[in-house]
Tab-separated table of C-alpha atoms and ligand atoms in Angstrom:
chain	number	residue	atom	x	y	z
A	1	MET	CA	12.158	-40.551	2.383
A	2	ASP	CA	14.813	-39.481	-0.254
A	3	PHE	CA	12.505	-39.336	-3.325
A	4	LYS	CA	12.578	-36.326	-5.631
A	5	PRO	CA	9.451	-34.965	-7.057
A	6	PHE	CA	8.309	-36.208	-10.210
A	7	GLU	CA	9.610	-34.086	-13.214
A	8	LYS	CA	6.644	-34.913	-15.127
A	9	LYS	CA	3.527	-34.754	-13.171
A	10	ILE	CA	1.679	-38.040	-12.504
A	11	TYR	CA	-1.993	-37.437	-13.260
A	12	LEU	CA	-5.349	-39.035	-11.975
A	13	SER	CA	-6.152	-39.732	-15.329
A	14	SER	CA	-5.367	-38.120	-18.571
A	15	PRO	CA	-5.636	-38.493	-22.261
A	16	THR	CA	-4.022	-41.254	-23.949
A	17	MET	CA	-3.513	-40.785	-27.643
A	18	HIS	CA	-2.361	-43.492	-30.272
A	19	GLY	CA	-2.336	-41.849	-33.619
A	20	GLU	CA	-5.176	-43.265	-35.396
A	21	GLU	CA	-7.239	-40.160	-34.017
A	22	LEU	CA	-5.101	-37.814	-35.875
A	23	THR	CA	-5.668	-39.982	-38.889
A	24	TYR	CA	-9.349	-39.758	-38.643
A	25	MET	CA	-9.268	-35.914	-37.668
A	26	THR	CA	-7.430	-35.397	-40.606
A	27	GLU	CA	-9.916	-37.204	-42.636
A	28	ALA	CA	-12.477	-34.994	-41.416
A	29	TYR	CA	-10.211	-32.207	-42.227
A	30	GLU	CA	-9.143	-32.820	-45.592
A	31	THR	CA	-12.907	-33.623	-46.729
A	32	ASN	CA	-14.311	-30.509	-44.907
A	33	TRP	CA	-16.835	-32.612	-43.072
A	34	MET	CA	-15.553	-30.447	-39.918
A	35	SER	CA	-19.479	-30.101	-38.763
A	36	THR	CA	-21.779	-32.104	-37.014
A	37	VAL	CA	-22.455	-34.796	-39.881
A	38	GLY	CA	-19.870	-37.136	-41.286
A	39	LYS	CA	-18.483	-40.521	-41.237
A	40	ASN	CA	-16.587	-40.451	-37.805
A	41	ILE	CA	-19.851	-39.629	-36.341
A	42	ASN	CA	-21.623	-42.748	-38.079
A	43	GLU	CA	-18.656	-45.025	-37.487
A	44	VAL	CA	-18.292	-44.150	-33.706
A	45	GLU	CA	-22.560	-44.562	-33.350
A	46	SER	CA	-22.160	-48.041	-34.881
A	47	LEU	CA	-18.958	-49.117	-32.932
A	48	CYS	CA	-20.493	-48.217	-29.478
A	49	CYS	CA	-23.523	-50.166	-30.419
A	50	LYS	CA	-21.546	-53.211	-31.459
A	51	LYS	CA	-19.031	-52.924	-28.170
A	52	VAL	CA	-22.136	-52.527	-25.786
A	53	GLY	CA	-24.351	-54.557	-27.470
A	54	CYS	CA	-27.361	-51.882	-27.703
A	55	LYS	CA	-29.455	-51.336	-30.907
A	56	TYR	CA	-29.032	-47.491	-30.936
A	57	ALA	CA	-26.464	-44.905	-30.240
A	58	VAL	CA	-26.755	-40.965	-30.591
A	59	ALA	CA	-23.329	-39.116	-30.592
A	60	LEU	CA	-23.380	-35.914	-28.496
A	61	SER	CA	-21.465	-33.209	-27.197
A	62	SER	CA	-20.859	-34.549	-24.054
A	63	GLY	CA	-22.123	-37.014	-21.549
A	64	THR	CA	-24.143	-34.274	-19.527
A	65	ALA	CA	-26.055	-33.750	-22.714
A	66	ALA	CA	-26.757	-37.387	-23.201
A	67	LEU	CA	-28.086	-37.455	-19.384
A	68	HIS	CA	-29.955	-34.329	-20.133
A	69	LEU	CA	-31.808	-36.187	-23.156
A	70	CYS	CA	-32.097	-39.436	-21.066
A	71	MET	CA	-34.258	-37.059	-18.583
A	72	LYS	CA	-36.363	-35.844	-21.158
A	73	LEU	CA	-36.978	-39.073	-22.804
A	74	ALA	CA	-37.811	-40.561	-19.287
A	75	GLY	CA	-40.252	-37.853	-18.937
A	76	VAL	CA	-39.194	-35.971	-15.909
A	77	ARG	CA	-41.435	-33.134	-15.374
A	78	ARG	CA	-41.352	-30.140	-12.945
A	79	GLY	CA	-41.884	-31.221	-9.484
A	80	ASP	CA	-41.207	-34.957	-10.282
A	81	HIS	CA	-39.091	-36.639	-7.536
A	82	VAL	CA	-36.020	-38.522	-9.260
A	83	LEU	CA	-34.288	-41.257	-7.399
A	84	VAL	CA	-30.405	-40.856	-7.901
A	85	SER	CA	-27.199	-42.088	-6.696
A	86	ASP	CA	-25.750	-39.890	-4.015
A	87	THR	CA	-21.976	-40.497	-4.245
A	88	THR	CA	-21.482	-39.301	-7.859
A	89	PHE	CA	-20.010	-36.360	-9.896
A	90	ASP	CA	-22.774	-33.474	-9.850
A	91	ALA	CA	-23.386	-34.286	-13.882
A	92	THR	CA	-25.473	-37.389	-12.999
A	93	VAL	CA	-27.926	-34.733	-10.975
A	94	ASN	CA	-27.818	-31.487	-12.718
A	95	PRO	CA	-29.914	-32.752	-15.665
A	96	ILE	CA	-32.817	-33.772	-13.492
A	97	VAL	CA	-32.809	-30.214	-12.229
A	98	TYR	CA	-32.422	-28.720	-15.858
A	99	GLU	CA	-36.047	-30.543	-16.314
A	100	GLY	CA	-37.418	-29.134	-13.030
A	101	GLY	CA	-36.768	-32.538	-11.207
A	102	ILE	CA	-36.447	-32.909	-7.485
A	103	PRO	CA	-33.290	-35.274	-6.926
A	104	VAL	CA	-33.886	-37.784	-4.063
A	105	PHE	CA	-30.348	-38.868	-3.130
A	106	ILE	CA	-29.990	-42.490	-2.322
A	107	ASP	CA	-27.093	-43.643	0.007
A	108	SER	CA	-24.127	-45.903	-1.587
A	109	GLU	CA	-23.605	-49.502	-0.226
A	110	MET	CA	-20.283	-50.681	0.915
A	111	ASP	CA	-19.591	-53.221	-1.329
A	112	THR	CA	-19.462	-51.437	-4.630
A	113	TRP	CA	-19.820	-47.878	-3.492
A	114	ASN	CA	-22.841	-47.422	-5.597
A	115	MET	CA	-26.553	-47.105	-5.006
A	116	ASP	CA	-27.778	-49.179	-2.071
A	117	PRO	CA	-30.972	-51.318	-3.204
A	118	VAL	CA	-32.110	-51.250	0.510
A	119	ALA	CA	-32.047	-47.579	0.553
A	120	LEU	CA	-33.772	-47.473	-3.016
A	121	GLU	CA	-36.670	-49.706	-1.821
A	122	LYS	CA	-36.944	-47.330	1.047
A	123	ALA	CA	-37.116	-44.361	-1.187
A	124	PHE	CA	-39.913	-45.951	-2.917
A	125	GLU	CA	-42.020	-46.002	0.242
A	126	ILE	CA	-41.543	-42.422	1.204
A	127	TYR	CA	-41.843	-41.594	-2.537
A	128	PRO	CA	-44.282	-43.891	-4.301
A	129	ASP	CA	-44.960	-41.500	-6.972
A	130	ALA	CA	-41.115	-41.660	-8.118
A	131	LYS	CA	-40.983	-42.880	-11.736
A	132	VAL	CA	-37.517	-42.552	-12.600
A	133	VAL	CA	-34.240	-43.967	-11.002
A	134	VAL	CA	-30.794	-42.659	-11.974
A	135	VAL	CA	-27.935	-45.002	-11.068
A	136	VAL	CA	-24.199	-44.550	-11.660
A	137	ASN	CA	-21.249	-46.873	-11.743
A	138	LEU	CA	-18.849	-45.296	-9.461
A	139	TYR	CA	-15.159	-45.085	-11.107
A	140	GLY	CA	-15.944	-47.834	-13.393
A	141	THR	CA	-17.392	-50.186	-10.990
A	142	PRO	CA	-20.931	-51.757	-11.946
A	143	ALA	CA	-23.550	-51.129	-9.537
A	144	LYS	CA	-26.055	-54.077	-7.906
A	145	PHE	CA	-28.216	-54.140	-11.118
A	146	ASP	CA	-29.953	-57.319	-10.386
A	147	GLU	CA	-31.293	-55.866	-7.234
A	148	ILE	CA	-31.697	-52.384	-8.857
A	149	LYS	CA	-33.476	-53.401	-11.657
A	150	GLU	CA	-35.975	-55.803	-9.829
A	151	ILE	CA	-36.970	-52.903	-7.575
A	152	CYS	CA	-37.439	-50.543	-10.441
A	153	GLN	CA	-39.650	-53.294	-12.316
A	154	LYS	CA	-41.860	-53.651	-9.290
A	155	HIS	CA	-42.351	-49.764	-8.880
A	156	ASN	CA	-42.745	-49.461	-12.754
A	157	ALA	CA	-39.917	-46.919	-12.656
A	158	ILE	CA	-37.815	-46.138	-15.613
A	159	LEU	CA	-34.090	-47.025	-15.000
A	160	ILE	CA	-31.382	-44.403	-16.400
A	161	GLU	CA	-27.762	-45.826	-16.285
A	162	ASP	CA	-24.976	-43.328	-15.914
A	163	ALA	CA	-22.269	-45.222	-17.360
A	164	ALA	CA	-20.023	-42.038	-18.144
A	165	GLU	CA	-17.432	-43.501	-15.896
A	166	SER	CA	-17.751	-47.416	-16.736
A	167	PHE	CA	-17.645	-47.713	-20.493
A	168	GLY	CA	-16.381	-51.284	-21.041
A	169	ALA	CA	-17.101	-52.582	-17.740
A	170	THR	CA	-19.382	-55.807	-17.403
A	171	TYR	CA	-22.087	-56.968	-15.067
A	172	LYS	CA	-22.665	-60.748	-15.265
A	173	GLY	CA	-21.054	-60.668	-18.579
A	174	VAL	CA	-23.414	-57.968	-19.888
A	175	GLN	CA	-21.652	-54.391	-20.859
A	176	THR	CA	-22.519	-51.222	-18.556
A	177	GLY	CA	-24.591	-48.871	-20.746
A	178	LEU	CA	-27.319	-51.525	-21.324
A	179	PHE	CA	-29.041	-51.878	-18.022
A	180	GLY	CA	-31.111	-48.925	-18.218
A	181	THR	CA	-33.948	-47.841	-20.506
A	182	TYR	CA	-31.933	-45.040	-21.637
A	183	ASN	CA	-28.155	-45.015	-20.974
A	184	ALA	CA	-25.126	-42.418	-21.114
A	185	ILE	CA	-21.480	-42.797	-21.639
A	186	SER	CA	-18.730	-39.935	-21.820
A	187	PHE	CA	-15.844	-39.084	-23.665
A	188	ASN	CA	-14.463	-36.399	-21.495
A	189	GLY	CA	-10.938	-36.028	-21.196
A	190	ASN	CA	-10.398	-37.635	-18.028
A	191	LYS	CA	-12.280	-41.017	-18.925
A	192	ILE	CA	-11.152	-44.613	-20.035
A	193	ILE	CA	-11.211	-43.201	-23.695
A	194	THR	CA	-11.854	-39.871	-24.777
A	195	GLY	CA	-12.795	-37.599	-27.677
A	196	SER	CA	-11.378	-34.670	-25.813
A	197	SER	CA	-14.940	-34.067	-25.130
A	198	GLY	CA	-18.295	-35.728	-26.157
A	199	GLY	CA	-20.729	-38.342	-25.116
A	200	MET	CA	-23.447	-40.934	-26.295
A	201	LEU	CA	-26.836	-41.783	-25.588
A	202	LEU	CA	-27.596	-45.858	-25.886
A	203	THR	CA	-30.756	-47.394	-26.127
A	204	ASP	CA	-32.617	-50.331	-27.873
A	205	ASP	CA	-35.832	-48.036	-28.412
A	206	GLU	CA	-35.754	-46.837	-31.764
A	207	GLU	CA	-38.309	-44.094	-31.310
A	208	ALA	CA	-36.323	-42.623	-28.480
A	209	ALA	CA	-33.200	-42.800	-30.339
A	210	ASN	CA	-34.861	-40.768	-33.344
A	211	LYS	CA	-36.044	-38.260	-30.884
A	212	ALA	CA	-32.830	-37.787	-29.077
A	213	ARG	CA	-31.248	-37.178	-32.648
A	214	LYS	CA	-33.915	-34.514	-33.412
A	215	TRP	CA	-33.671	-32.671	-30.007
A	216	SER	CA	-29.907	-32.815	-30.325
A	217	THR	CA	-29.832	-30.881	-33.540
A	218	GLN	CA	-32.349	-28.077	-32.650
A	219	SER	CA	-35.861	-30.014	-33.272
A	220	ARG	CA	-35.844	-29.356	-37.106
A	221	GLU	CA	-38.913	-30.562	-38.688
A	222	ASN	CA	-38.788	-32.078	-42.285
A	223	ALA	CA	-39.909	-29.001	-43.970
A	224	PRO	CA	-38.122	-26.812	-47.007
A	225	TRP	CA	-37.205	-24.213	-44.006
A	226	TYR	CA	-36.204	-24.030	-40.377
A	227	GLN	CA	-39.588	-25.508	-39.131
A	228	HIS	CA	-40.001	-26.014	-35.241
A	229	GLU	CA	-42.606	-27.694	-33.234
A	230	GLU	CA	-40.458	-28.958	-30.057
A	231	LEU	CA	-37.831	-27.195	-27.779
A	232	GLY	CA	-34.352	-27.925	-29.339
A	233	TYR	CA	-30.787	-28.293	-28.159
A	234	ASN	CA	-27.278	-27.950	-29.830
A	235	TYR	CA	-26.023	-31.064	-28.443
A	236	ARG	CA	-24.820	-33.036	-31.439
A	237	MET	CA	-20.868	-34.255	-31.507
A	238	SER	CA	-18.737	-32.834	-34.143
A	239	ASN	CA	-17.293	-34.686	-36.852
A	240	VAL	CA	-13.947	-33.927	-35.610
A	241	ILE	CA	-14.391	-34.914	-32.003
A	242	GLY	CA	-15.922	-37.990	-33.780
A	243	GLY	CA	-12.513	-38.791	-35.232
A	244	VAL	CA	-10.600	-38.497	-31.888
A	245	VAL	CA	-13.170	-41.040	-30.359
A	246	ARG	CA	-12.988	-43.481	-33.540
A	247	GLY	CA	-9.440	-43.477	-33.185
A	248	GLN	CA	-9.559	-44.378	-29.458
A	249	LEU	CA	-12.381	-46.848	-29.487
A	250	PRO	CA	-9.771	-49.969	-30.772
A	251	HIS	CA	-7.732	-49.071	-27.711
A	252	LEU	CA	-10.503	-49.497	-25.225
A	253	GLU	CA	-9.692	-52.823	-23.927
A	254	GLU	CA	-5.786	-52.148	-23.886
A	255	HIS	CA	-6.488	-49.043	-21.666
A	256	ILE	CA	-8.696	-51.248	-19.089
A	257	ALA	CA	-5.945	-53.974	-18.824
A	258	LYS	CA	-3.532	-50.932	-18.072
A	259	LYS	CA	-6.099	-49.453	-15.287
A	260	LYS	CA	-6.673	-52.980	-13.973
A	261	ALA	CA	-2.691	-53.926	-13.689
A	262	ILE	CA	-2.479	-50.407	-11.694
A	263	TYR	CA	-5.453	-51.158	-9.574
A	264	MET	CA	-4.121	-54.452	-8.759
A	265	ARG	CA	-0.577	-53.379	-8.064
A	266	TYR	CA	-1.703	-50.896	-5.459
A	267	LYS	CA	-3.975	-53.854	-4.069
A	268	GLU	CA	-1.104	-56.320	-3.664
A	269	ALA	CA	1.083	-53.373	-2.469
A	270	PHE	CA	-1.361	-52.168	0.155
A	271	LYS	CA	-2.418	-55.737	1.557
A	272	ASP	CA	-0.584	-55.059	4.803
A	273	LEU	CA	-1.676	-51.778	5.424
A	274	PRO	CA	-5.072	-50.857	7.360
A	275	VAL	CA	-6.861	-50.065	4.073
A	276	ILE	CA	-9.163	-51.529	1.313
A	277	MET	CA	-9.408	-50.569	-2.291
A	278	ASN	CA	-12.482	-49.790	-3.960
A	279	PRO	CA	-14.389	-52.986	-3.991
A	280	TYR	CA	-16.400	-54.646	-6.500
A	281	ASP	CA	-18.315	-57.921	-6.894
A	282	GLU	CA	-15.539	-60.377	-8.024
A	283	GLU	CA	-17.759	-63.068	-8.970
A	284	ASN	CA	-20.314	-61.360	-10.841
A	285	SER	CA	-18.769	-57.895	-12.257
A	286	GLU	CA	-15.451	-56.856	-14.041
A	287	PRO	CA	-15.112	-52.927	-13.461
A	288	ASN	CA	-13.216	-50.899	-16.246
A	289	PHE	CA	-10.726	-49.959	-13.238
A	290	TRP	CA	-11.055	-46.443	-14.323
A	291	LEU	CA	-9.781	-44.950	-10.854
A	292	SER	CA	-8.101	-46.634	-8.366
A	293	CYS	CA	-9.217	-45.553	-4.904
A	294	MET	CA	-8.379	-46.570	-1.505
A	295	LEU	CA	-10.261	-46.230	1.909
A	296	ILE	CA	-8.555	-46.217	5.387
A	297	ASN	CA	-9.803	-48.362	8.236
A	298	LYS	CA	-11.653	-46.231	10.950
A	299	ASP	CA	-9.042	-47.138	13.578
A	300	ALA	CA	-6.118	-46.011	11.269
A	301	MET	CA	-7.786	-42.315	10.506
A	302	CYS	CA	-6.081	-39.641	12.356
A	303	LYS	CA	-8.368	-36.601	13.047
A	304	GLN	CA	-9.365	-34.833	9.973
A	305	VAL	CA	-12.146	-31.914	10.094
A	306	ARG	CA	-13.596	-30.387	7.071
A	307	SER	CA	-15.650	-27.237	6.604
A	308	ASP	CA	-17.239	-26.446	3.083
A	309	ASN	CA	-14.116	-25.294	1.674
A	310	ASP	CA	-11.301	-26.164	4.041
A	311	VAL	CA	-9.660	-29.075	5.749
A	312	CYS	CA	-7.304	-29.449	8.827
A	313	TYR	CA	-6.056	-33.077	10.252
A	314	ILE	CA	-3.623	-33.762	13.563
A	315	LYS	CA	-1.117	-36.153	12.490
A	316	GLU	CA	-0.630	-39.276	14.857
A	317	VAL	CA	1.956	-42.085	14.430
A	318	GLY	CA	0.481	-45.009	12.576
A	319	LYS	CA	-2.373	-43.175	11.614
A	320	THR	CA	-3.220	-40.923	8.381
A	321	CYS	CA	-6.117	-39.455	6.487
A	322	PRO	CA	-6.777	-38.582	2.830
A	323	THR	CA	-5.567	-35.172	3.170
A	324	GLU	CA	-2.243	-35.999	4.466
A	325	ILE	CA	-1.951	-38.613	1.730
A	326	LEU	CA	-3.173	-35.933	-1.119
A	327	GLU	CA	-0.626	-33.223	0.277
A	328	LYS	CA	2.171	-35.616	0.183
A	329	LEU	CA	1.270	-36.641	-3.427
A	330	GLU	CA	1.213	-33.180	-4.263
A	331	LYS	CA	4.576	-32.321	-2.821
A	332	TYR	CA	5.971	-35.069	-5.258
A	333	ASN	CA	4.198	-33.835	-8.354
A	334	ALA	CA	1.523	-36.633	-8.191
A	335	GLU	CA	-2.226	-36.168	-8.381
A	336	GLY	CA	-4.739	-37.517	-6.315
A	337	ARG	CA	-8.295	-36.550	-5.231
A	338	PRO	CA	-10.661	-36.890	-2.597
A	339	ILE	CA	-13.648	-39.615	-3.171
A	340	TRP	CA	-16.489	-37.441	-4.894
A	341	LYS	CA	-18.108	-35.541	-2.344
A	342	PRO	CA	-21.577	-36.641	-1.927
A	343	MET	CA	-24.484	-34.864	-3.351
A	344	HIS	CA	-26.407	-34.516	-0.128
A	345	MET	CA	-23.310	-32.801	1.205
A	346	GLN	CA	-23.295	-30.089	-1.619
A	347	PRO	CA	-24.231	-26.609	-0.921
A	348	LEU	CA	-26.270	-27.086	-4.029
A	349	TYR	CA	-27.982	-30.030	-2.888
A	350	ARG	CA	-28.169	-30.600	0.983
A	351	MET	CA	-31.514	-29.399	1.562
A	352	HIS	CA	-32.771	-32.215	-0.971
A	353	PRO	CA	-34.166	-35.479	0.601
A	354	PHE	CA	-31.485	-38.138	1.025
A	355	VAL	CA	-32.451	-41.893	2.010
A	356	THR	CA	-30.278	-44.060	3.730
A	357	ALA	CA	-30.416	-48.035	4.151
A	358	GLN	CA	-30.941	-47.037	8.192
A	359	GLY	CA	-32.430	-43.502	8.250
A	360	ASN	CA	-36.021	-42.186	8.022
A	361	GLY	CA	-35.537	-40.523	4.868
A	362	ARG	CA	-35.978	-36.906	6.058
A	363	CYS	CA	-33.485	-33.952	5.056
A	364	ARG	CA	-30.410	-34.431	6.443
A	365	THR	CA	-28.888	-31.039	6.613
A	366	ASN	CA	-26.614	-31.448	9.149
A	367	ALA	CA	-24.723	-34.427	7.423
A	368	TYR	CA	-21.987	-32.605	6.507
A	369	ILE	CA	-21.074	-31.590	9.899
A	370	ASN	CA	-19.262	-34.866	9.923
A	371	MET	CA	-16.869	-35.034	12.793
A	372	GLY	CA	-15.951	-38.714	14.260
A	373	GLU	CA	-18.530	-41.419	13.312
A	374	ALA	CA	-19.959	-41.094	9.794
A	375	LEU	CA	-23.576	-40.757	9.741
A	376	ASP	CA	-24.039	-42.322	6.222
A	377	VAL	CA	-22.060	-44.486	3.753
A	378	GLY	CA	-21.415	-41.614	1.403
A	379	ALA	CA	-20.325	-39.149	4.247
A	380	ASP	CA	-18.050	-42.079	5.612
A	381	LEU	CA	-16.320	-42.831	2.044
A	382	PHE	CA	-15.748	-39.134	1.618
A	383	GLU	CA	-14.219	-38.928	5.272
A	384	ARG	CA	-11.711	-41.992	4.728
A	385	GLY	CA	-11.408	-42.375	0.985
A	386	LEU	CA	-9.093	-41.130	-1.741
A	387	CYS	CA	-8.606	-41.742	-5.491
A	388	LEU	CA	-5.080	-42.608	-6.357
A	389	PRO	CA	-2.987	-41.341	-9.402
A	390	SER	CA	-4.363	-43.911	-12.122
A	391	ASP	CA	-2.878	-42.636	-15.207
A	392	ASN	CA	-2.659	-45.197	-17.852
A	393	LYS	CA	1.024	-43.466	-18.729
A	394	MET	CA	2.492	-43.885	-15.378
A	395	THR	CA	5.070	-46.488	-15.362
A	396	GLU	CA	5.712	-49.311	-12.746
A	397	GLU	CA	8.455	-47.286	-11.271
A	398	GLU	CA	6.782	-44.389	-10.811
A	399	GLN	CA	3.816	-46.460	-9.008
A	400	ASP	CA	6.431	-48.092	-6.860
A	401	ILE	CA	7.381	-44.637	-5.794
A	402	ILE	CA	4.000	-43.591	-5.325
A	403	ILE	CA	3.115	-46.572	-3.116
A	404	GLU	CA	6.287	-45.585	-1.066
A	405	ILE	CA	4.788	-42.250	-0.524
A	406	ILE	CA	1.433	-43.640	0.521
A	407	LYS	CA	3.203	-46.072	2.849
A	408	SER	CA	5.151	-43.354	4.439
A	409	CYS	CA	2.123	-41.663	5.575
A	410	PHE	CA	1.221	-44.554	8.122
B	1	PLP	C1	-17.881	-37.326	-16.307
B	1	PLP	C2	-19.209	-37.731	-15.875
B	1	PLP	C3	-20.239	-37.127	-16.333
B	1	PLP	C4	-20.280	-36.167	-17.575
B	1	PLP	O1	-20.071	-36.481	-18.614
B	1	PLP	P1	-19.314	-35.251	-19.679
B	1	PLP	O2	-18.786	-35.682	-20.788
B	1	PLP	O3	-18.173	-34.697	-18.940
B	1	PLP	O4	-20.301	-34.142	-19.779
B	1	PLP	C5	-21.617	-37.685	-15.830
B	1	PLP	N1	-21.596	-38.685	-15.055
B	1	PLP	C6	-20.441	-39.137	-14.555
B	1	PLP	C7	-20.464	-40.029	-13.125
B	1	PLP	C8	-19.110	-38.483	-14.742
B	1	PLP	O5	-18.160	-39.204	-14.284
């Protein structure tokens, strides 16, 4: 190949600013509303309610903070089993542990790469005491909410939705961030829109929203002095961050359209390669296409072996693996990433229970030693999958070069 490396790095997903952000930040500055109170925060809360269709939104310092308060609202206590998506970013899971809960990982299905309802039902057989389910919409693709909600209702469990990656995506015409009793979105720097950081808790429950707002500002009671009856947190969004989010919100749909165009161009370009793009339920859901990902067919995988921190592979003609593609992208100054390593394979969490659709729900401490046939869907996605450069600012010409780089690996 005779391409030169990109002069400007092509990122996986990086912030895209438009100008209004600076106007609202400046407004905060010039009026001295630089703390955790102000018009930007109020506006952002009301705009998010309008967008998602929920009654209450609480602006917070991060998506992780929002998820932590979701766990508290759901009543997660020390020793409680909490059923949670296995293939996710660990910020979905850590807040369970902050509250002393025990995460039980639920394997993914192949249709959307999200929580498998069959495995979830099985988990309730093994852990009938479980009262909370946390489901993620991986890479902006909605999970199978009809099935998951039905199972949660049947077992009287509270659903928490981690919509950090899926803001703006819909399932049967309904926005993600509305399916759980308590829901979280994120404005981290790499998400579909950003505040540089920040997050939001969404709910229809007024009392819950009030509690979350109080907890997020150190649980101050209504008194002339600092009066405290409950444990508090410093989790409130800053009005400066609120200004960035406020400036970004009008551009959400435009970002999604750009991400979708990127996804569709990859899909079209790879239709003759032995790969699939990250799948979604085309009839019922519209992802926000936050990250374009691909999965290499089993028979097109060359041998790739991973330890905890290292990887090697053996090149074969006509075959490739995520490692080869990622290395080649890096050589040309473009950023990809392996599929999120499942939680049951993480040193931090691999002693935890892990339930698959077929398995028996026991601890699977050897699942990370994964040579040859994958043992579960999560490990299989990790073995064969990767996230492609999906940055909004990537031009069509740049994407064409990335496509050629990837094709040359086969
Ligand atoms: C980014 C992310 C979070 C955390 O959001 P922050 O705002 O970075 O704290 C949680 N869950 C998932 C799935 C994410 O991708």
